[in-house]
Amino acid sequence: PEHTDIKLISQHIEKNIGKIATVFHEIVSDDLHIDICHVKSTLFRRYEVLATMGMSAKPMNIPDDVGEPKYLELLFILPKGWPLNKKDFLDENNYWPIRLLKDLARFVHHGNTWFGFGHTVANAENEGQLSTYANNTKFCACALLPSLTLAESTYLLERIPETENIGFLSVIPLYKKELKYKFSKGIDPLLDLFDQYKISDKLDLNRKQVV
């Protein structure tokens, strides 16, 4: 059976991001067990970091000629003070970032596909049916990118052999127009706009659309 390198992943997170305050253990799992750990904000780190632990238990179905890690975990950066207690999770407006992390982690394996730099995932059963993640947001898709907020050392957990390395990508929620723009123009022009509007990977429920 697949197992997650919990110890290595925890060490990597604590060394490069900060002390893990809580791990939200999955009570009921299918073939994948996806835990979410929370690195709490501090006086100096004014945001909450969520990270999956368990997505990298299996390699992704990645083409041989792609130079990206075939093992991956995901990060989500939330504003300082985002409600992250068990009782807060009863409200989807608080819970959706965690749900999204778990859904993405499962989607990649159940869909027998892979995620890499600049991949986007729509919140939709089919093309025309985009829905928002929760009532408190107009975000309905996300892009996966190296974190703009965290140190570069976070991006890769090096294992031996090198083909076993685990990548860490940050989930950046997108608006519908931004998703469409990415499909027509590609990820780089979208990133240029993010740059121009100073959009980071820290969730801002009220951020401007860049398109």
PDB file of C-alpha atoms in Angstrom:
ATOM      1  CA  PRO A   1       0.000   0.000   0.000  1.00  0.00           C
ATOM      2  CA  GLU A   2       1.081   3.559  -0.663  1.00  0.00           C
ATOM      3  CA  HIS A   3       2.294   5.501   2.311  1.00  0.00           C
ATOM      4  CA  THR A   4       3.052   9.145   2.782  1.00  0.00           C
ATOM      5  CA  ASP A   5       6.464  10.240   3.925  1.00  0.00           C
ATOM      6  CA  ILE A   6       4.826  12.131   6.798  1.00  0.00           C
ATOM      7  CA  LYS A   7       8.049  12.615   8.729  1.00  0.00           C
ATOM      8  CA  LEU A   8       9.982  14.033   5.767  1.00  0.00           C
ATOM      9  CA  ILE A   9       7.098  16.257   4.687  1.00  0.00           C
ATOM     10  CA  SER A  10       6.584  17.586   8.230  1.00  0.00           C
ATOM     11  CA  GLN A  11      10.301  18.335   8.546  1.00  0.00           C
ATOM     12  CA  HIS A  12      10.309  20.101   5.189  1.00  0.00           C
ATOM     13  CA  ILE A  13       7.328  22.264   6.186  1.00  0.00           C
ATOM     14  CA  GLU A  14       8.719  23.102   9.622  1.00  0.00           C
ATOM     15  CA  LYS A  15      12.143  23.963   8.234  1.00  0.00           C
ATOM     16  CA  ASN A  16      10.936  26.092   5.308  1.00  0.00           C
ATOM     17  CA  ILE A  17       7.601  27.531   6.431  1.00  0.00           C
ATOM     18  CA  GLY A  18       7.120  27.250  10.179  1.00  0.00           C
ATOM     19  CA  LYS A  19       5.997  25.104  13.058  1.00  0.00           C
ATOM     20  CA  ILE A  20       2.981  22.900  12.346  1.00  0.00           C
ATOM     21  CA  ALA A  21       0.291  23.911  14.839  1.00  0.00           C
ATOM     22  CA  THR A  22      -2.402  21.390  13.926  1.00  0.00           C
ATOM     23  CA  VAL A  23      -2.956  18.464  11.607  1.00  0.00           C
ATOM     24  CA  PHE A  24      -6.525  17.965  10.446  1.00  0.00           C
ATOM     25  CA  HIS A  25      -6.658  14.204  10.149  1.00  0.00           C
ATOM     26  CA  GLU A  26      -9.070  12.690   7.706  1.00  0.00           C
ATOM     27  CA  ILE A  27     -11.455  10.428   9.578  1.00  0.00           C
ATOM     28  CA  VAL A  28     -12.971   8.691   6.575  1.00  0.00           C
ATOM     29  CA  SER A  29     -10.740   8.112   3.555  1.00  0.00           C
ATOM     30  CA  ASP A  30     -10.978   6.219   0.306  1.00  0.00           C
ATOM     31  CA  ASP A  31      -7.785   4.799  -1.217  1.00  0.00           C
ATOM     32  CA  LEU A  32      -6.048   8.108  -0.444  1.00  0.00           C
ATOM     33  CA  HIS A  33      -5.584   9.500   3.024  1.00  0.00           C
ATOM     34  CA  ILE A  34      -5.234  13.272   2.787  1.00  0.00           C
ATOM     35  CA  ASP A  35      -4.373  15.133   5.957  1.00  0.00           C
ATOM     36  CA  ILE A  36      -4.062  18.901   6.056  1.00  0.00           C
ATOM     37  CA  CYS A  37      -1.547  20.596   8.289  1.00  0.00           C
ATOM     38  CA  HIS A  38      -1.761  24.188   9.449  1.00  0.00           C
ATOM     39  CA  VAL A  39       1.222  26.458  10.029  1.00  0.00           C
ATOM     40  CA  LYS A  40      -0.112  29.290  12.175  1.00  0.00           C
ATOM     41  CA  SER A  41       0.484  32.952  11.482  1.00  0.00           C
ATOM     42  CA  THR A  42       2.941  34.774  13.715  1.00  0.00           C
ATOM     43  CA  LEU A  43       3.914  38.364  14.299  1.00  0.00           C
ATOM     44  CA  PHE A  44       6.281  38.093  11.330  1.00  0.00           C
ATOM     45  CA  ARG A  45       4.352  35.634   9.143  1.00  0.00           C
ATOM     46  CA  ARG A  46       1.050  37.375   8.698  1.00  0.00           C
ATOM     47  CA  TYR A  47      -0.827  34.552   7.013  1.00  0.00           C
ATOM     48  CA  GLU A  48      -2.005  31.005   7.687  1.00  0.00           C
ATOM     49  CA  VAL A  49      -0.484  28.193   5.619  1.00  0.00           C
ATOM     50  CA  LEU A  50      -2.305  24.954   4.847  1.00  0.00           C
ATOM     51  CA  ALA A  51      -0.449  22.030   3.288  1.00  0.00           C
ATOM     52  CA  THR A  52      -1.649  18.620   2.149  1.00  0.00           C
ATOM     53  CA  MET A  53       0.035  15.507   3.443  1.00  0.00           C
ATOM     54  CA  GLY A  54      -0.854  12.383   1.520  1.00  0.00           C
ATOM     55  CA  MET A  55      -1.149  13.456  -2.094  1.00  0.00           C
ATOM     56  CA  SER A  56       2.461  12.378  -2.647  1.00  0.00           C
ATOM     57  CA  ALA A  57       1.785   8.823  -1.461  1.00  0.00           C
ATOM     58  CA  LYS A  58       1.381   7.960  -5.150  1.00  0.00           C
ATOM     59  CA  PRO A  59       3.214   9.290  -8.179  1.00  0.00           C
ATOM     60  CA  MET A  60       1.126  11.253 -10.657  1.00  0.00           C
ATOM     61  CA  ASN A  61       0.655   9.970 -14.171  1.00  0.00           C
ATOM     62  CA  ILE A  62       3.185  12.360 -15.660  1.00  0.00           C
ATOM     63  CA  PRO A  63       4.634  12.123 -19.185  1.00  0.00           C
ATOM     64  CA  ASP A  64       8.273  10.995 -19.318  1.00  0.00           C
ATOM     65  CA  ASP A  65       9.479  14.124 -21.098  1.00  0.00           C
ATOM     66  CA  VAL A  66       8.127  16.505 -18.467  1.00  0.00           C
ATOM     67  CA  GLY A  67      10.819  17.801 -16.151  1.00  0.00           C
ATOM     68  CA  GLU A  68       8.536  18.289 -13.157  1.00  0.00           C
ATOM     69  CA  PRO A  69       8.260  16.233  -9.961  1.00  0.00           C
ATOM     70  CA  LYS A  70       5.893  13.302 -10.251  1.00  0.00           C
ATOM     71  CA  TYR A  71       5.128  13.549  -6.547  1.00  0.00           C
ATOM     72  CA  LEU A  72       3.275  16.608  -5.319  1.00  0.00           C
ATOM     73  CA  GLU A  73       1.755  18.231  -2.260  1.00  0.00           C
ATOM     74  CA  LEU A  74      -0.337  21.408  -2.321  1.00  0.00           C
ATOM     75  CA  LEU A  75      -0.276  24.617  -0.296  1.00  0.00           C
ATOM     76  CA  PHE A  76      -2.969  27.184   0.378  1.00  0.00           C
ATOM     77  CA  ILE A  77      -2.184  30.565   1.919  1.00  0.00           C
ATOM     78  CA  LEU A  78      -4.972  32.189   3.892  1.00  0.00           C
ATOM     79  CA  PRO A  79      -5.264  35.611   5.501  1.00  0.00           C
ATOM     80  CA  LYS A  80      -4.152  35.818   9.130  1.00  0.00           C
ATOM     81  CA  GLY A  81      -6.922  34.753  11.484  1.00  0.00           C
ATOM     82  CA  TRP A  82      -8.923  32.677   8.974  1.00  0.00           C
ATOM     83  CA  PRO A  83     -11.313  30.539  11.093  1.00  0.00           C
ATOM     84  CA  LEU A  84      -9.715  27.100  11.305  1.00  0.00           C
ATOM     85  CA  ASN A  85     -11.325  25.395  14.277  1.00  0.00           C
ATOM     86  CA  LYS A  86     -13.359  22.219  13.850  1.00  0.00           C
ATOM     87  CA  LYS A  87     -16.586  24.090  14.556  1.00  0.00           C
ATOM     88  CA  ASP A  88     -15.672  26.724  11.940  1.00  0.00           C
ATOM     89  CA  PHE A  89     -15.581  23.965   9.344  1.00  0.00           C
ATOM     90  CA  LEU A  90     -19.328  23.470   9.611  1.00  0.00           C
ATOM     91  CA  ASP A  91     -19.563  26.673   7.605  1.00  0.00           C
ATOM     92  CA  GLU A  92     -18.568  26.136   3.973  1.00  0.00           C
ATOM     93  CA  ASN A  93     -17.438  29.779   3.797  1.00  0.00           C
ATOM     94  CA  ASN A  94     -14.608  28.806   6.147  1.00  0.00           C
ATOM     95  CA  TYR A  95     -14.097  25.245   4.989  1.00  0.00           C
ATOM     96  CA  TRP A  96     -13.834  25.578   1.206  1.00  0.00           C
ATOM     97  CA  PRO A  97     -10.027  26.061   1.009  1.00  0.00           C
ATOM     98  CA  ILE A  98      -9.590  22.764   2.857  1.00  0.00           C
ATOM     99  CA  ARG A  99     -12.210  21.051   0.722  1.00  0.00           C
ATOM    100  CA  LEU A 100     -10.478  22.372  -2.385  1.00  0.00           C
ATOM    101  CA  LEU A 101      -7.093  21.009  -1.293  1.00  0.00           C
ATOM    102  CA  LYS A 102      -8.587  17.566  -0.658  1.00  0.00           C
ATOM    103  CA  ASP A 103     -10.564  17.615  -3.914  1.00  0.00           C
ATOM    104  CA  LEU A 104      -7.491  18.550  -5.959  1.00  0.00           C
ATOM    105  CA  ALA A 105      -5.362  15.883  -4.269  1.00  0.00           C
ATOM    106  CA  ARG A 106      -7.956  13.228  -5.128  1.00  0.00           C
ATOM    107  CA  PHE A 107      -8.760  14.577  -8.572  1.00  0.00           C
ATOM    108  CA  VAL A 108      -5.210  14.148  -9.820  1.00  0.00           C
ATOM    109  CA  HIS A 109      -5.024  10.483  -8.809  1.00  0.00           C
ATOM    110  CA  HIS A 110      -8.593   9.419  -9.543  1.00  0.00           C
ATOM    111  CA  GLY A 111      -8.402  11.173 -12.905  1.00  0.00           C
ATOM    112  CA  ASN A 112      -5.068   9.458 -13.579  1.00  0.00           C
ATOM    113  CA  THR A 113      -3.581  12.778 -14.582  1.00  0.00           C
ATOM    114  CA  TRP A 114      -0.895  15.159 -13.301  1.00  0.00           C
ATOM    115  CA  PHE A 115      -0.457  18.702 -12.054  1.00  0.00           C
ATOM    116  CA  GLY A 116       2.457  20.974 -12.787  1.00  0.00           C
ATOM    117  CA  PHE A 117       3.438  24.617 -13.081  1.00  0.00           C
ATOM    118  CA  GLY A 118       0.548  26.788 -14.247  1.00  0.00           C
ATOM    119  CA  HIS A 119      -2.069  24.072 -14.498  1.00  0.00           C
ATOM    120  CA  THR A 120      -5.605  25.291 -13.891  1.00  0.00           C
ATOM    121  CA  VAL A 121      -8.584  23.373 -12.538  1.00  0.00           C
ATOM    122  CA  ALA A 122     -12.144  24.606 -12.888  1.00  0.00           C
ATOM    123  CA  ASN A 123     -14.768  23.998 -10.228  1.00  0.00           C
ATOM    124  CA  ALA A 124     -17.126  22.310 -12.641  1.00  0.00           C
ATOM    125  CA  GLU A 125     -18.705  18.976 -13.389  1.00  0.00           C
ATOM    126  CA  ASN A 126     -18.562  19.926 -17.065  1.00  0.00           C
ATOM    127  CA  GLU A 127     -17.496  22.900 -19.194  1.00  0.00           C
ATOM    128  CA  GLY A 128     -20.557  25.123 -18.937  1.00  0.00           C
ATOM    129  CA  GLN A 129     -21.244  24.453 -15.268  1.00  0.00           C
ATOM    130  CA  LEU A 130     -18.706  26.557 -13.392  1.00  0.00           C
ATOM    131  CA  SER A 131     -19.728  27.076  -9.784  1.00  0.00           C
ATOM    132  CA  THR A 132     -18.174  29.223  -7.079  1.00  0.00           C
ATOM    133  CA  TYR A 133     -16.361  27.488  -4.227  1.00  0.00           C
ATOM    134  CA  ALA A 134     -18.679  28.993  -1.604  1.00  0.00           C
ATOM    135  CA  ASN A 135     -21.204  31.775  -1.093  1.00  0.00           C
ATOM    136  CA  ASN A 136     -18.576  34.209   0.154  1.00  0.00           C
ATOM    137  CA  THR A 137     -16.519  34.134  -3.031  1.00  0.00           C
ATOM    138  CA  LYS A 138     -16.774  34.528  -6.788  1.00  0.00           C
ATOM    139  CA  PHE A 139     -13.719  32.289  -7.294  1.00  0.00           C
ATOM    140  CA  CYS A 140     -14.628  29.278  -9.416  1.00  0.00           C
ATOM    141  CA  ALA A 141     -11.275  27.849 -10.536  1.00  0.00           C
ATOM    142  CA  CYS A 142      -7.660  27.806  -9.444  1.00  0.00           C
ATOM    143  CA  ALA A 143      -4.128  27.842 -10.796  1.00  0.00           C
ATOM    144  CA  LEU A 144      -1.235  25.833  -9.371  1.00  0.00           C
ATOM    145  CA  LEU A 145       2.003  27.773  -9.061  1.00  0.00           C
ATOM    146  CA  PRO A 146       5.155  27.966  -6.973  1.00  0.00           C
ATOM    147  CA  SER A 147       4.310  30.098  -3.940  1.00  0.00           C
ATOM    148  CA  LEU A 148       4.979  33.815  -4.327  1.00  0.00           C
ATOM    149  CA  THR A 149       4.770  34.297  -0.564  1.00  0.00           C
ATOM    150  CA  LEU A 150       6.988  31.501   0.725  1.00  0.00           C
ATOM    151  CA  ALA A 151      10.711  31.004   0.297  1.00  0.00           C
ATOM    152  CA  GLU A 152      11.957  29.224  -2.807  1.00  0.00           C
ATOM    153  CA  SER A 153      13.354  26.456  -0.606  1.00  0.00           C
ATOM    154  CA  THR A 154       9.720  25.416  -0.026  1.00  0.00           C
ATOM    155  CA  TYR A 155       9.191  24.389  -3.668  1.00  0.00           C
ATOM    156  CA  LEU A 156      10.996  21.066  -3.586  1.00  0.00           C
ATOM    157  CA  LEU A 157      11.581  18.336  -1.031  1.00  0.00           C
ATOM    158  CA  GLU A 158      14.606  16.478  -2.314  1.00  0.00           C
ATOM    159  CA  ARG A 159      14.666  12.713  -1.911  1.00  0.00           C
ATOM    160  CA  ILE A 160      16.956   9.991  -3.156  1.00  0.00           C
ATOM    161  CA  PRO A 161      16.789   9.069  -6.005  1.00  0.00           C
ATOM    162  CA  GLU A 162      16.032  12.459  -7.516  1.00  0.00           C
ATOM    163  CA  THR A 163      13.010  11.097  -9.398  1.00  0.00           C
ATOM    164  CA  GLU A 164      11.370  10.688  -5.982  1.00  0.00           C
ATOM    165  CA  ASN A 165      11.463  14.423  -5.207  1.00  0.00           C
ATOM    166  CA  ILE A 166       8.230  15.971  -3.936  1.00  0.00           C
ATOM    167  CA  GLY A 167       7.138  19.305  -5.384  1.00  0.00           C
ATOM    168  CA  PHE A 168       4.984  21.837  -3.531  1.00  0.00           C
ATOM    169  CA  LEU A 169       2.631  24.045  -5.526  1.00  0.00           C
ATOM    170  CA  SER A 170       0.391  26.775  -4.185  1.00  0.00           C
ATOM    171  CA  VAL A 171      -3.314  26.934  -5.043  1.00  0.00           C
ATOM    172  CA  ILE A 172      -4.333  30.364  -6.344  1.00  0.00           C
ATOM    173  CA  PRO A 173      -8.091  30.853  -6.792  1.00  0.00           C
ATOM    174  CA  LEU A 174      -9.218  32.417 -10.066  1.00  0.00           C
ATOM    175  CA  TYR A 175     -12.257  34.208 -11.410  1.00  0.00           C
ATOM    176  CA  LYS A 176     -14.076  32.918 -14.474  1.00  0.00           C
ATOM    177  CA  LYS A 177     -12.657  35.604 -16.782  1.00  0.00           C
ATOM    178  CA  GLU A 178      -9.129  34.843 -15.590  1.00  0.00           C
ATOM    179  CA  LEU A 179      -9.607  31.151 -16.289  1.00  0.00           C
ATOM    180  CA  LYS A 180     -10.855  31.927 -19.813  1.00  0.00           C
ATOM    181  CA  TYR A 181      -7.947  34.293 -20.372  1.00  0.00           C
ATOM    182  CA  LYS A 182      -5.507  31.589 -19.333  1.00  0.00           C
ATOM    183  CA  PHE A 183      -7.105  29.124 -21.763  1.00  0.00           C
ATOM    184  CA  SER A 184      -6.844  31.550 -24.661  1.00  0.00           C
ATOM    185  CA  LYS A 185      -3.509  33.240 -23.887  1.00  0.00           C
ATOM    186  CA  GLY A 186      -1.585  30.820 -21.650  1.00  0.00           C
ATOM    187  CA  ILE A 187      -0.328  31.069 -18.084  1.00  0.00           C
ATOM    188  CA  ASP A 188       2.511  33.566 -18.634  1.00  0.00           C
ATOM    189  CA  PRO A 189       0.340  36.511 -19.758  1.00  0.00           C
ATOM    190  CA  LEU A 190      -1.924  35.831 -16.761  1.00  0.00           C
ATOM    191  CA  LEU A 191       1.102  35.873 -14.446  1.00  0.00           C
ATOM    192  CA  ASP A 192       2.194  39.165 -15.989  1.00  0.00           C
ATOM    193  CA  LEU A 193      -1.197  40.606 -15.046  1.00  0.00           C
ATOM    194  CA  PHE A 194      -0.897  39.179 -11.521  1.00  0.00           C
ATOM    195  CA  ASP A 195       2.460  40.893 -11.317  1.00  0.00           C
ATOM    196  CA  GLN A 196       1.049  44.157 -12.571  1.00  0.00           C
ATOM    197  CA  TYR A 197      -1.820  44.073 -10.037  1.00  0.00           C
ATOM    198  CA  LYS A 198       0.468  42.761  -7.275  1.00  0.00           C
ATOM    199  CA  ILE A 199      -1.595  39.610  -6.767  1.00  0.00           C
ATOM    200  CA  SER A 200       0.133  37.032  -4.588  1.00  0.00           C
ATOM    201  CA  ASP A 201      -0.904  33.516  -3.656  1.00  0.00           C
ATOM    202  CA  LYS A 202      -2.346  34.748  -0.368  1.00  0.00           C
ATOM    203  CA  LEU A 203      -6.121  34.436  -0.593  1.00  0.00           C
ATOM    204  CA  ASP A 204      -7.908  37.765  -0.798  1.00  0.00           C
ATOM    205  CA  LEU A 205     -11.664  37.282  -1.078  1.00  0.00           C
ATOM    206  CA  ASN A 206     -12.046  40.845  -2.348  1.00  0.00           C
ATOM    207  CA  ARG A 207      -9.183  41.035  -4.801  1.00  0.00           C
ATOM    208  CA  LYS A 208      -9.717  42.713  -8.150  1.00  0.00           C
ATOM    209  CA  GLN A 209     -10.108  40.668 -11.295  1.00  0.00           C
ATOM    210  CA  VAL A 210      -7.016  41.170 -13.425  1.00  0.00           C
ATOM    211  CA  VAL A 211      -8.850  40.562 -16.706  1.00  0.00           C
TER     212      VAL A 211
END
